[in-house]
Coordinates of N, CA and C in Angstrom, one line a residue:
M1 N 108.1 77.4 39.5 CA 108.4 77.5 40.9 C 109.1 76.4 41.2
D2 N 111.1 77.0 41.5 CA 111.8 76.4 41.3 C 111.6 75.0 43.3
Q3 N 112.6 74.4 43.5 CA 112.4 73.7 44.4 C 113.3 74.4 46.0
D4 N 113.6 75.0 45.8 CA 114.2 76.6 46.7 C 112.6 77.1 47.4
A5 N 112.4 77.7 46.2 CA 110.9 78.3 46.5 C 109.6 77.4 47.9
L6 N 109.7 76.2 47.4 CA 109.3 75.4 47.7 C 109.3 75.1 49.3
D7 N 110.4 74.8 49.6 CA 110.6 74.5 50.7 C 111.1 75.3 51.0
R8 N 111.3 76.6 50.4 CA 111.1 78.1 52.2 C 110.0 77.9 52.3
F9 N 108.5 77.4 51.4 CA 107.3 77.8 52.3 C 107.1 76.6 52.8
D10 N 107.9 75.4 52.4 CA 107.5 74.0 53.6 C 108.0 74.6 55.3
A11 N 108.5 75.1 55.4 CA 110.2 75.5 56.7 C 108.8 76.7 56.6
A12 N 108.0 77.6 56.5 CA 107.2 79.2 56.9 C 106.2 78.4 57.1
Y13 N 105.2 77.7 56.5 CA 104.3 76.6 57.0 C 104.3 75.5 57.1
P14 N 104.1 74.7 58.3 CA 105.0 73.1 58.2 C 103.9 72.8 58.5
E15 N 103.2 72.1 57.9 CA 101.9 70.9 57.9 C 101.7 70.7 59.9
A16 N 102.2 69.9 60.4 CA 101.8 69.9 61.7 C 101.9 71.2 62.2
R17 N 102.0 72.4 61.9 CA 101.5 73.5 62.7 C 100.4 74.0 62.0
L18 N 99.8 73.1 61.4 CA 98.3 73.8 60.4 C 97.6 72.3 61.3
D19 N 97.6 71.2 62.6 CA 96.7 69.8 62.5 C 95.3 71.0 63.4
G20 N 94.7 71.2 62.8 CA 92.8 71.7 63.1 C 93.1 72.9 62.9
L21 N 93.6 73.7 61.8 CA 93.7 75.4 61.5 C 92.6 74.9 60.4
C22 N 91.3 75.7 60.2 CA 91.1 75.5 59.2 C 90.9 77.7 58.4
D23 N 91.9 77.7 58.0 CA 92.5 78.9 57.0 C 92.6 78.7 55.7
A24 N 91.5 79.4 55.2 CA 91.0 78.7 53.8 C 91.7 78.7 53.1
R25 N 92.5 80.5 53.4 CA 93.8 81.1 52.5 C 95.5 80.4 52.6
I26 N 95.8 79.8 53.7 CA 96.1 78.6 53.9 C 96.7 77.4 53.3
R27 N 94.9 77.3 53.8 CA 95.3 76.0 53.1 C 95.1 75.7 51.6
R28 N 94.6 76.6 51.1 CA 94.4 77.1 49.4 C 95.8 77.1 49.3
A29 N 96.8 78.1 49.5 CA 98.3 78.4 49.3 C 99.1 76.9 49.7
R30 N 98.8 75.9 50.9 CA 99.2 75.0 50.7 C 99.2 73.8 49.2
V31 N 97.6 73.5 49.0 CA 97.3 73.2 47.6 C 98.5 73.9 46.8
T32 N 98.8 75.0 46.1 CA 98.8 75.1 45.0 C 100.5 74.8 45.4
I33 N 101.3 74.9 46.9 CA 102.8 74.1 46.6 C 102.2 73.1 46.3
A34 N 102.0 71.9 46.9 CA 101.6 70.7 46.4 C 101.8 70.4 45.2
L35 N 100.8 70.3 44.0 CA 100.4 70.9 42.8 C 101.6 71.2 42.8
A36 N 101.9 72.1 43.1 CA 103.3 73.2 41.8 C 105.0 71.9 42.7
R37 N 104.9 71.1 43.7 CA 105.7 70.3 43.7 C 105.4 68.8 43.1
L38 N 104.2 68.6 42.2 CA 103.9 67.6 41.9 C 104.4 67.7 40.7
D39 N 103.9 68.8 39.8 CA 104.9 69.3 38.5 C 106.4 69.4 38.5
L40 N 106.7 69.4 38.5 CA 108.6 70.3 39.3 C 108.9 68.4 39.1
A41 N 108.1 67.5 39.9 CA 109.0 65.6 40.4 C 108.5 65.2 38.4
V42 N 107.3 66.0 38.0 CA 107.4 65.2 36.7 C 107.8 65.5 35.7
A43 N 108.4 67.2 36.0 CA 108.9 68.1 34.6 C 110.6 67.3 34.9
Q44 N 110.9 67.2 36.3 CA 111.8 66.4 36.4 C 112.0 65.0 36.1
G45 N 111.4 64.0 35.9 CA 110.6 62.6 35.4 C 111.2 61.8 36.4
N46 N 110.3 61.6 37.9 CA 111.7 61.3 39.0 C 110.8 60.6 40.1
L47 N 110.6 59.4 39.6 CA 109.2 58.7 39.8 C 108.9 58.8 41.3
E48 N 109.9 58.3 41.8 CA 110.3 57.7 44.0 C 109.3 59.8 43.6
R49 N 110.0 61.0 43.5 CA 109.3 62.1 44.1 C 108.1 62.3 43.8
Q50 N 107.8 61.5 42.6 CA 106.1 61.9 41.9 C 105.4 61.5 42.9
D51 N 105.8 59.9 43.3 CA 104.5 59.1 44.4 C 104.2 60.0 45.7
G52 N 105.5 60.6 45.8 CA 106.1 61.1 46.8 C 104.6 62.5 47.1
A53 N 104.9 63.3 46.0 CA 104.3 64.2 46.0 C 102.8 64.2 45.5
R54 N 102.1 63.0 44.7 CA 101.1 63.2 45.0 C 100.4 62.8 46.0
V55 N 100.6 62.1 47.2 CA 100.2 61.5 48.2 C 100.0 62.3 48.8
T56 N 101.4 63.1 49.0 CA 101.1 65.0 49.5 C 99.6 65.9 48.9
A57 N 100.0 65.6 47.8 CA 98.4 66.5 46.8 C 97.5 65.6 47.1
L58 N 97.8 64.7 47.5 CA 96.0 64.3 48.1 C 95.7 64.9 49.3
D59 N 96.3 64.1 50.0 CA 96.6 64.8 51.5 C 96.0 66.4 51.8
T60 N 96.7 67.6 51.0 CA 96.4 68.9 50.6 C 94.8 69.1 50.0
T61 N 94.7 68.2 49.3 CA 93.2 68.7 48.9 C 91.9 68.8 49.7
R62 N 92.7 67.1 50.5 CA 91.7 67.0 50.7 C 91.0 67.4 52.0
R63 N 92.5 67.8 52.8 CA 91.8 69.0 54.4 C 90.8 70.8 53.2
L64 N 91.3 71.0 53.0 CA 90.9 71.9 51.7 C 89.8 72.0 51.7
I65 N 89.2 70.6 51.4 CA 88.0 70.1 51.4 C 87.3 69.4 52.7
A66 N 88.1 69.2 53.4 CA 87.3 69.5 54.9 C 87.4 70.3 55.3
C67 N 88.1 71.6 55.3 CA 88.2 72.9 55.6 C 86.8 74.1 54.8
V68 N 86.7 73.7 53.5 CA 85.9 74.4 52.5 C 85.2 73.7 51.6
P69 N 84.2 72.8 52.0 CA 83.9 71.7 51.5 C 82.6 72.5 50.3
T70 N 82.2 73.9 49.8 CA 82.2 74.3 49.1 C 82.8 74.2 47.6
D71 N 83.9 74.6 48.6 CA 85.2 75.3 47.3 C 85.1 74.1 45.8
G72 N 84.3 74.8 44.6 CA 84.6 73.4 43.8 C 86.0 73.6 43.2
N73 N 87.0 74.6 43.0 CA 88.2 74.4 42.8 C 88.9 73.1 43.4
A74 N 88.9 73.1 45.0 CA 89.3 72.0 45.1 C 89.0 71.2 45.2
W75 N 87.8 70.5 44.8 CA 87.2 69.0 44.7 C 88.0 68.8 43.1
L76 N 87.5 69.9 42.5 CA 88.2 69.4 41.2 C 90.2 69.0 40.9
R77 N 90.7 69.7 41.8 CA 92.1 69.3 42.0 C 92.5 67.9 42.2
H78 N 91.8 68.5 43.2 CA 91.4 67.2 43.8 C 91.4 65.3 42.9
A79 N 90.2 65.5 42.7 CA 90.0 64.5 41.2 C 91.0 64.8 40.0
M80 N 91.5 65.6 39.4 CA 92.7 65.1 39.1 C 93.9 65.1 39.5
V81 N 94.0 65.0 40.5 CA 96.1 63.8 41.4 C 94.8 62.9 41.1
A82 N 93.8 63.0 41.8 CA 92.9 61.1 42.8 C 92.7 60.7 41.4
T83 N 92.6 61.1 40.1 CA 93.1 60.0 38.7 C 94.5 59.3 38.6
S84 N 94.8 60.3 38.4 CA 96.1 60.2 37.5 C 97.0 58.8 39.0
A85 N 96.3 58.9 40.4 CA 96.7 57.9 41.0 C 95.9 57.1 41.1
L86 N 94.8 57.0 41.1 CA 93.7 55.2 41.7 C 93.2 55.2 39.6
G87 N 92.7 56.2 39.0 CA 91.9 55.9 38.4 C 91.0 56.5 38.6
L88 N 90.1 55.7 37.4 CA 88.4 57.1 37.6 C 87.8 56.5 38.0
T89 N 87.7 56.4 39.3 CA 87.4 55.2 40.4 C 85.9 56.2 40.8
A90 N 85.3 55.2 41.3 CA 83.4 56.1 41.2 C 83.5 57.5 42.7
D91 N 84.5 57.1 43.4 CA 85.0 58.4 44.5 C 85.7 59.1 44.0
V92 N 86.5 58.9 42.3 CA 86.3 60.5 41.7 C 85.8 60.9 40.8
M93 N 85.3 60.2 40.5 CA 84.5 60.4 39.5 C 83.2 61.0 41.0
E94 N 82.6 60.9 41.7 CA 81.6 61.9 42.8 C 82.9 62.6 42.9
S95 N 83.8 63.2 42.6 CA 84.5 64.9 43.2 C 84.1 65.2 41.5
F96 N 84.4 65.0 40.7 CA 84.1 65.7 39.2 C 82.4 66.5 39.3
A97 N 82.0 65.8 40.1 CA 80.8 65.4 39.9 C 80.4 67.2 41.1
Q98 N 81.4 67.0 41.8 CA 80.7 68.2 43.3 C 81.5 68.7 42.9
A99 N 82.8 69.0 41.2 CA 83.5 70.2 41.6 C 82.5 71.4 40.5
D100 N 81.6 70.3 39.3 CA 80.4 70.7 38.6 C 79.7 71.4 39.3
R101 N 78.8 70.8 40.9 CA 77.7 71.7 41.2 C 78.2 72.9 41.7
L102 N 79.2 73.0 42.3 CA 79.7 73.7 43.1 C 80.9 74.8 42.4
A103 N 81.2 75.0 41.0 CA 81.8 75.8 40.4 C 81.2 75.2 38.9
P104 N 80.7 75.7 38.3 CA 80.2 75.1 37.3 C 79.8 76.3 36.3
F105 N 80.2 77.9 36.9 CA 80.4 78.7 35.4 C 81.6 79.5 36.0
E106 N 82.4 79.5 36.9 CA 83.8 80.3 37.3 C 84.8 80.4 35.8
G107 N 85.2 80.9 34.8 CA 86.2 80.9 34.4 C 87.8 80.6 34.5
W108 N 87.7 80.8 36.0 CA 89.5 80.3 36.3 C 89.1 79.0 35.8
V109 N 87.8 78.4 37.1 CA 87.7 76.9 37.4 C 87.5 76.6 35.9
L110 N 86.5 76.9 35.3 CA 86.4 75.6 33.3 C 87.5 76.1 32.7
R111 N 88.8 77.4 33.2 CA 90.0 77.5 31.7 C 90.4 75.9 32.3
G112 N 91.4 75.4 33.6 CA 91.8 74.4 34.0 C 90.5 73.2 33.7
R113 N 89.3 73.4 34.5 CA 88.6 71.9 33.8 C 89.0 71.7 32.0
L114 N 88.6 72.7 31.5 CA 87.6 72.5 30.3 C 89.2 71.2 29.3
P115 N 90.2 71.8 29.5 CA 91.6 71.1 28.6 C 91.2 69.5 29.5
F116 N 91.6 68.9 31.3 CA 91.4 67.6 31.0 C 90.2 67.3 31.0
Y117 N 89.5 67.7 31.4 CA 87.5 66.3 30.1 C 87.6 66.5 28.5
A118 N 89.0 66.8 27.8 CA 89.1 66.9 26.3 C 90.2 66.1 26.6
D119 N 91.2 65.7 27.7 CA 92.1 65.0 27.4 C 91.1 63.8 27.5
L120 N 90.6 63.9 28.4 CA 89.7 62.2 29.5 C 88.8 61.3 27.7
A121 N 88.0 62.8 27.8 CA 86.7 62.2 26.8 C 87.5 62.0 25.2
S122 N 88.6 62.6 24.6 CA 89.7 62.5 24.2 C 90.0 61.0 23.2
R123 N 90.6 60.8 25.1 CA 91.2 58.7 25.0 C 90.0 57.8 24.7
G124 N 88.7 57.7 24.6 CA 87.1 57.5 24.9 C 86.7 57.5 25.8
L125 N 86.5 58.7 26.8 CA 86.0 58.5 27.4 C 84.6 59.0 28.1
E126 N 83.6 58.0 27.0 CA 82.5 59.0 26.7 C 81.7 59.8 27.7
A127 N 81.5 59.6 29.2 CA 81.2 59.5 30.4 C 82.1 61.5 30.5
F128 N 82.6 62.6 29.8 CA 83.3 63.6 29.7 C 83.8 64.4 28.5
R129 N 82.8 63.4 27.8 CA 82.6 64.1 25.7 C 81.0 65.3 26.1
E130 N 80.3 65.4 26.7 CA 78.8 66.1 26.8 C 80.2 67.2 28.3
P131 N 80.6 67.1 29.2 CA 81.0 67.8 30.6 C 81.4 68.4 29.6
A132 N 82.4 68.2 28.7 CA 83.8 69.1 28.1 C 83.1 69.8 27.2
R133 N 82.2 69.6 26.3 CA 81.6 70.9 25.3 C 80.5 71.0 26.5
R134 N 80.0 71.1 27.0 CA 79.4 71.8 28.0 C 80.5 73.0 28.4
D135 N 81.7 72.9 28.8 CA 82.5 73.9 29.6 C 83.3 74.6 28.1
F136 N 83.2 73.9 27.2 CA 83.6 74.8 25.3 C 82.8 75.8 25.6
R137 N 81.4 75.5 25.5 CA 80.2 76.4 24.5 C 80.5 77.9 26.1
L138 N 80.4 77.0 27.1 CA 80.1 78.4 28.4 C 81.7 79.1 27.8
L139 N 82.8 79.1 27.6 CA 84.6 79.3 27.8 C 83.7 79.9 26.0
V140 N 82.6 79.4 24.7 CA 83.0 80.6 24.2 C 81.6 81.8 24.6
E141 N 80.5 81.7 25.4 CA 80.0 82.6 25.1 C 80.5 83.6 26.3
F142 N 81.2 82.8 26.8 CA 82.0 84.3 28.0 C 82.5 85.1 27.2
G143 N 83.1 85.0 25.9 CA 83.5 86.1 25.5 C 85.2 86.4 25.3
M144 N 85.3 86.7 26.2 CA 86.4 86.9 27.2 C 87.8 86.1 26.9
D145 N 87.7 84.6 26.1 CA 89.7 84.6 26.0 C 89.0 84.0 23.9
R146 N 88.8 84.1 23.2 CA 89.2 84.3 21.9 C 90.2 83.4 21.8
A147 N 91.2 83.4 22.2 CA 92.8 83.1 21.6 C 92.6 81.4 22.2
G148 N 92.0 81.7 23.6 CA 91.7 79.9 24.7 C 90.6 79.4 23.4
V149 N 89.4 79.7 23.2 CA 88.6 78.7 22.6 C 89.3 78.5 21.1
V150 N 90.1 79.0 19.9 CA 90.3 78.9 18.9 C 91.6 77.6 19.2
K151 N 92.4 78.0 20.1 CA 93.2 77.1 20.8 C 92.9 75.6 21.3
A152 N 91.6 76.0 21.6 CA 90.7 74.4 22.0 C 90.7 73.4 20.6
V153 N 89.8 74.7 19.9 CA 89.5 73.9 18.8 C 90.2 73.1 17.4
Q154 N 91.3 73.8 18.3 CA 92.7 73.3 16.8 C 93.1 71.3 17.7
R155 N 93.1 72.3 19.1 CA 94.0 71.1 19.7 C 92.8 69.7 19.1
W156 N 91.1 70.3 19.6 CA 90.5 68.9 20.4 C 89.0 68.7 18.4
P157 N 90.0 69.1 17.3 CA 88.1 69.4 16.4 C 87.7 68.3 16.5
D158 N 88.1 66.8 16.4 CA 87.1 66.1 16.7 C 85.9 66.7 17.9
L159 N 86.1 67.3 18.6 CA 85.2 67.0 19.7 C 84.5 68.7 19.5
F160 N 85.0 69.6 19.0 CA 84.8 71.0 19.4 C 84.1 72.2 18.3
K161 N 84.8 70.9 17.2 CA 84.9 72.2 16.1 C 83.0 72.4 15.1
E162 N 82.7 71.5 15.4 CA 81.2 71.7 15.1 C 80.5 72.4 16.2
T163 N 80.9 72.3 17.1 CA 80.1 72.1 18.6 C 80.9 74.5 17.6
Y164 N 82.1 74.9 17.7 CA 81.8 76.2 17.2 C 81.7 76.8 15.8
L165 N 81.3 75.8 14.8 CA 80.8 76.0 14.2 C 78.9 76.1 14.2
A166 N 78.6 75.7 14.8 CA 77.3 76.3 15.1 C 77.0 77.7 16.4
L167 N 78.1 78.0 17.2 CA 77.6 78.7 18.1 C 79.0 79.6 16.7
L168 N 79.8 79.8 16.1 CA 79.6 81.2 15.7 C 78.7 81.8 14.5
A169 N 78.1 80.3 14.2 CA 77.1 81.0 13.1 C 75.3 81.8 14.2
R170 N 75.1 81.4 15.4 CA 74.4 82.2 15.8 C 74.3 83.9 16.6
M171 N 76.2 84.2 16.1 CA 76.8 84.6 16.6 C 76.8 86.4 16.1
K172 N 76.3 87.7 16.6 CA 76.0 88.4 16.1 C 77.4 89.1 15.8
E173 N 77.7 89.8 14.0 CA 78.2 90.0 13.4 C 79.9 90.3 14.0
R174 N 80.1 91.2 14.2 CA 80.8 91.6 15.1 C 81.9 90.7 16.1
E175 N 80.5 90.0 16.8 CA 81.5 88.9 17.7 C 81.8 88.1 16.2
R176 N 81.5 87.6 15.9 CA 81.7 86.5 15.1 C 83.0 86.8 13.6
R177 N 83.7 88.2 13.7 CA 84.5 88.5 12.8 C 85.6 88.7 14.6
R178 N 85.9 89.1 15.7 CA 86.7 89.5 16.3 C 86.9 87.5 16.7
H179 N 86.6 86.3 16.5 CA 86.1 84.8 16.7 C 87.3 84.5 15.2
Y180 N 87.3 85.1 14.4 CA 87.5 85.2 12.9 C 88.8 85.4 13.2
A181 N 89.1 87.0 13.5 CA 91.0 86.9 13.8 C 91.6 86.1 14.2
A182 N 90.3 86.2 15.9 CA 91.5 85.3 16.6 C 92.2 83.9 15.7
A183 N 90.9 83.0 14.9 CA 91.9 82.0 14.9 C 92.8 82.0 13.0
D184 N 92.4 83.6 13.0 CA 94.0 84.0 12.0 C 95.4 83.5 12.5
Q185 N 94.8 84.3 13.4 CA 96.0 84.1 14.2 C 96.7 82.9 14.5
V186 N 96.2 81.6 14.8 CA 97.6 80.8 14.4 C 96.3 79.5 13.2
E187 N 96.2 80.5 11.9 CA 95.9 79.5 10.9 C 94.9 78.2 10.7
L188 N 93.2 78.5 11.4 CA 93.1 77.9 11.6 C 91.2 78.3 10.6
D189 N 91.1 77.0 9.8 CA 90.4 76.8 8.8 C 89.1 76.8 9.9
V190 N 87.6 77.7 10.2 CA 86.4 78.0 10.3 C 85.7 78.6 9.4
G191 N 86.1 78.6 8.5 CA 84.9 79.2 7.5 C 85.4 80.7 7.5
Q192 N 86.2 80.7 8.0 CA 85.8 83.2 7.9 C 86.4 83.2 6.2
P193 N 86.1 84.5 6.4 CA 86.2 84.7 4.7 C 87.7 85.2 4.5
K194 N 88.1 84.5 3.4 CA 89.7 84.9 3.3 C 89.5 86.3 3.1
R195 N 90.9 87.1 4.0 CA 91.5 88.0 3.8 C 92.3 88.9 2.1
P196 N 91.2 89.4 1.7 CA 91.8 90.0 0.8 C 93.3 90.9 0.6
G197 N 93.7 90.8 -0.9 CA 95.2 90.9 -0.9 C 95.4 91.8 -1.4
E198 N 96.9 92.7 -1.2 CA 97.4 93.5 -1.2 C 98.1 94.3 -2.8
I199 N 96.7 95.4 -2.1 CA 96.9 95.7 -3.5 C 98.3 97.4 -4.1
V200 N 99.2 96.7 -4.5 CA 100.1 97.0 -4.8 C 100.6 97.9 -6.5
P201 N 99.7 98.6 -5.9 CA 99.7 100.0 -7.8 C 100.6 100.3 -8.6
F202 N 102.1 99.4 -7.5 CA 103.3 100.6 -8.5 C 104.5 100.4 -8.7
L203 N 103.4 98.1 -8.5 CA 104.1 97.0 -9.2 C 102.9 96.7 -10.3
D204 N 101.6 97.0 -10.6 CA 100.8 95.9 -11.8 C 100.6 97.7 -12.5
P205 N 100.7 96.5 -13.9 CA 99.7 98.4 -15.1 C 98.6 98.8 -14.5
P206 N 98.5 100.7 -14.7 CA 96.9 100.7 -14.7 C 96.1 100.0 -15.2
G207 N 95.0 99.9 -14.3 CA 93.5 99.5 -14.4 C 93.5 97.8 -14.6
T208 N 95.0 97.3 -14.5 CA 94.4 95.8 -14.3 C 93.9 94.9 -12.6
G209 N 93.7 96.5 -12.0 CA 93.3 95.7 -10.6 C 94.1 94.2 -10.4
G210 N 95.3 94.3 -10.2 CA 97.0 93.2 -9.8 C 96.3 93.3 -8.5
V211 N 96.8 92.2 -7.6 CA 97.1 92.3 -6.2 C 97.3 90.9 -6.2
R212 N 98.5 91.8 -4.4 CA 99.5 90.7 -4.6 C 99.0 89.5 -3.5
P213 N 98.9 88.4 -3.9 CA 98.7 87.4 -2.9 C 98.8 86.9 -2.1

């Protein structure tokens, strides 16, 4: 999303027109736009614009939470932005706790939460180590994003690989093979059997059983 698209949305839905309005769809759209604006400012390396975009993102997430206090994703996005602005304060940690309580198993929320928790845990923040592993186990058990699972193991092996190997050992053979295939795609070793070489009879003498490496 580019700056022109963001500006057009702001012109169509200025915050001044929304004062006192609790329309969850519009509030969620404004959060999406605010986060996109922050991402764009970060990508451009514009520190002044980043500061303004961060303030706006915090404000829009707060307004969404006030409108829909049971929206776990809103609490998560607020906590993520607040972490970059304020650090891990008690209020920020409470926002993370609310996100966990209100959206513990929603796959699309989990996929946004997992890398954030994993990054914090990999930086030595022990409070996020077990939540990251919990979300990783859920992602594996959902069974719908094997590519995402193996990429997480590849990116944070110290955090997830041991857990993944234990989960693989308990899987049914058919599901385990699917995970092995996903791991093969990114050349990740999770104990899968090596794929047999390709027999090339016209290059090997008869009866030798030659195999191309």
